[in-house]
Amino acid sequence: HFLAIAWLYRDDYRRAGFRMLSSQDTECRLTGRLALLYSMGLTSVSLLPFALGLTSFWYVPVALVTGVAFSVVAFVFALHGTERAARRLFLMSICYLPVTLGCLVLARA
């Protein structure tokens, strides 16, 4: 979420004097890699409620599908570093959390 916004508005941040990762990373190499790393980490952490016995099995497929989708969008952002890819990453970050947490609530053990 934050990295996509920072990438979209990197020129504005630079002009305003804010030192942002995306302002220094002109080719989106580090910003994209971090977005991908964080999305993959989030996917693995999202499986903890099932591992701790807090949810039923039905939570796992939803957590995996949303997490993998988030990681794929982050991978495309890391690969291309375009504004379109950043917007998609931003929108995916907005959709990911309500869907995953909603399923967590519905599938609680």
C-alpha positions as a Markdown table, in Angstrom:
| # | Residue | x | y | z |
|---|---|---|---|---|
| 1 | His | 0.0 | 0.0 | 0.0 |
| 2 | Phe | 2.6 | 2.5 | 1.2 |
| 3 | Leu | 5.2 | 1.6 | -1.4 |
| 4 | Ala | 2.7 | 1.9 | -4.3 |
| 5 | Ile | 1.6 | 5.3 | -3.1 |
| 6 | Ala | 5.2 | 6.4 | -2.6 |
| 7 | Trp | 6.0 | 5.2 | -6.1 |
| 8 | Leu | 3.0 | 7.0 | -7.7 |
| 9 | Tyr | 3.8 | 10.3 | -6.0 |
| 10 | Arg | 7.6 | 10.0 | -5.9 |
| 11 | Asp | 8.1 | 13.3 | -7.9 |
| 12 | Asp | 5.8 | 15.2 | -5.5 |
| 13 | Tyr | 7.7 | 13.8 | -2.5 |
| 14 | Arg | 11.0 | 14.7 | -4.1 |
| 15 | Arg | 9.9 | 18.3 | -4.9 |
| 16 | Ala | 8.5 | 18.7 | -1.3 |
| 17 | Gly | 11.9 | 17.6 | 0.1 |
| 18 | Phe | 10.8 | 14.3 | 1.6 |
| 19 | Arg | 13.4 | 11.6 | 1.5 |
| 20 | Met | 11.5 | 8.6 | 0.3 |
| 21 | Leu | 12.8 | 5.3 | -0.9 |
| 22 | Ser | 10.9 | 5.7 | -4.2 |
| 23 | Ser | 12.4 | 9.1 | -4.8 |
| 24 | Gln | 15.9 | 7.7 | -4.8 |
| 25 | Asp | 15.0 | 4.5 | -6.6 |
| 26 | Thr | 14.5 | 5.7 | -10.1 |
| 27 | Glu | 14.1 | 2.3 | -11.7 |
| 28 | Cys | 11.9 | 0.8 | -9.1 |
| 29 | Arg | 14.4 | -2.0 | -8.3 |
| 30 | Leu | 14.5 | -1.8 | -4.5 |
| 31 | Thr | 10.9 | -0.5 | -4.1 |
| 32 | Gly | 9.5 | -3.3 | -6.2 |
| 33 | Arg | 11.6 | -5.9 | -4.5 |
| 34 | Leu | 10.5 | -4.7 | -1.1 |
| 35 | Ala | 6.8 | -4.7 | -2.2 |
| 36 | Leu | 7.2 | -8.3 | -3.3 |
| 37 | Leu | 9.1 | -9.4 | -0.2 |
| 38 | Tyr | 6.5 | -7.8 | 2.1 |
| 39 | Ser | 3.6 | -9.3 | 0.2 |
| 40 | Met | 5.2 | -12.8 | 0.4 |
| 41 | Gly | 5.8 | -12.2 | 4.1 |
| 42 | Leu | 2.2 | -11.1 | 4.6 |
| 43 | Thr | 1.0 | -14.3 | 2.9 |
| 44 | Ser | 3.0 | -16.5 | 5.2 |
| 45 | Val | 1.9 | -14.6 | 8.3 |
| 46 | Ser | -1.8 | -14.8 | 7.2 |
| 47 | Leu | -1.6 | -18.5 | 7.6 |
| 48 | Leu | -0.7 | -18.3 | 11.3 |
| 49 | Pro | -4.4 | -18.2 | 12.6 |
| 50 | Phe | -5.0 | -21.6 | 11.1 |
| 51 | Ala | -1.6 | -22.9 | 12.4 |
| 52 | Leu | -2.7 | -21.7 | 15.9 |
| 53 | Gly | -6.1 | -23.3 | 15.6 |
| 54 | Leu | -8.0 | -20.1 | 15.5 |
| 55 | Thr | -9.8 | -20.8 | 12.3 |
| 56 | Ser | -11.3 | -23.7 | 10.4 |
| 57 | Phe | -9.7 | -25.2 | 7.3 |
| 58 | Trp | -11.9 | -23.0 | 5.0 |
| 59 | Tyr | -9.8 | -20.0 | 5.8 |
| 60 | Val | -6.6 | -21.5 | 4.3 |
| 61 | Pro | -7.7 | -21.5 | 0.6 |
| 62 | Val | -8.9 | -17.9 | 0.8 |
| 63 | Ala | -5.7 | -16.7 | 2.6 |
| 64 | Leu | -3.6 | -18.5 | 0.0 |
| 65 | Val | -5.5 | -17.2 | -3.0 |
| 66 | Thr | -5.6 | -13.6 | -1.8 |
| 67 | Gly | -1.9 | -13.8 | -0.7 |
| 68 | Val | -0.7 | -15.3 | -4.0 |
| 69 | Ala | -2.7 | -12.8 | -6.0 |
| 70 | Phe | -1.2 | -10.0 | -3.9 |
| 71 | Ser | 2.3 | -11.4 | -4.5 |
| 72 | Val | 1.7 | -11.7 | -8.2 |
| 73 | Val | 0.6 | -8.1 | -8.5 |
| 74 | Ala | 3.7 | -7.1 | -6.4 |
| 75 | Phe | 5.9 | -9.2 | -8.7 |
| 76 | Val | 4.5 | -7.4 | -11.8 |
| 77 | Phe | 5.2 | -4.1 | -10.1 |
| 78 | Ala | 8.7 | -5.2 | -9.3 |
| 79 | Leu | 9.2 | -6.4 | -12.8 |
| 80 | His | 7.9 | -3.3 | -14.7 |
| 81 | Gly | 7.8 | -0.4 | -12.2 |
| 82 | Thr | 5.1 | 1.4 | -14.1 |
| 83 | Glu | 2.4 | 3.7 | -12.7 |
| 84 | Arg | -0.2 | 1.2 | -13.9 |
| 85 | Ala | 1.4 | -1.6 | -12.0 |
| 86 | Ala | 1.7 | 0.7 | -8.9 |
| 87 | Arg | -2.0 | 1.5 | -9.1 |
| 88 | Arg | -2.9 | -2.2 | -9.4 |
| 89 | Leu | -0.7 | -2.9 | -6.4 |
| 90 | Phe | -2.4 | -0.1 | -4.4 |
| 91 | Leu | -5.9 | -1.4 | -5.4 |
| 92 | Met | -4.9 | -5.0 | -4.5 |
| 93 | Ser | -3.7 | -3.9 | -1.1 |
| 94 | Ile | -7.0 | -2.3 | -0.5 |
| 95 | Cys | -8.9 | -5.4 | -1.5 |
| 96 | Tyr | -6.6 | -7.9 | 0.2 |
| 97 | Leu | -7.2 | -7.0 | 3.8 |
| 98 | Pro | -11.0 | -6.9 | 4.0 |
| 99 | Val | -11.4 | -10.1 | 2.0 |
| 100 | Thr | -8.8 | -12.0 | 4.2 |
| 101 | Leu | -10.0 | -10.6 | 7.5 |
| 102 | Gly | -13.6 | -11.2 | 6.5 |
| 103 | Cys | -12.9 | -14.8 | 5.9 |
| 104 | Leu | -11.0 | -15.0 | 9.1 |
| 105 | Val | -14.1 | -13.8 | 11.0 |
| 106 | Leu | -16.4 | -16.2 | 9.1 |
| 107 | Ala | -14.2 | -19.2 | 9.4 |
| 108 | Arg | -13.2 | -18.9 | 13.1 |
| 109 | Ala | -13.0 | -22.2 | 14.9 |
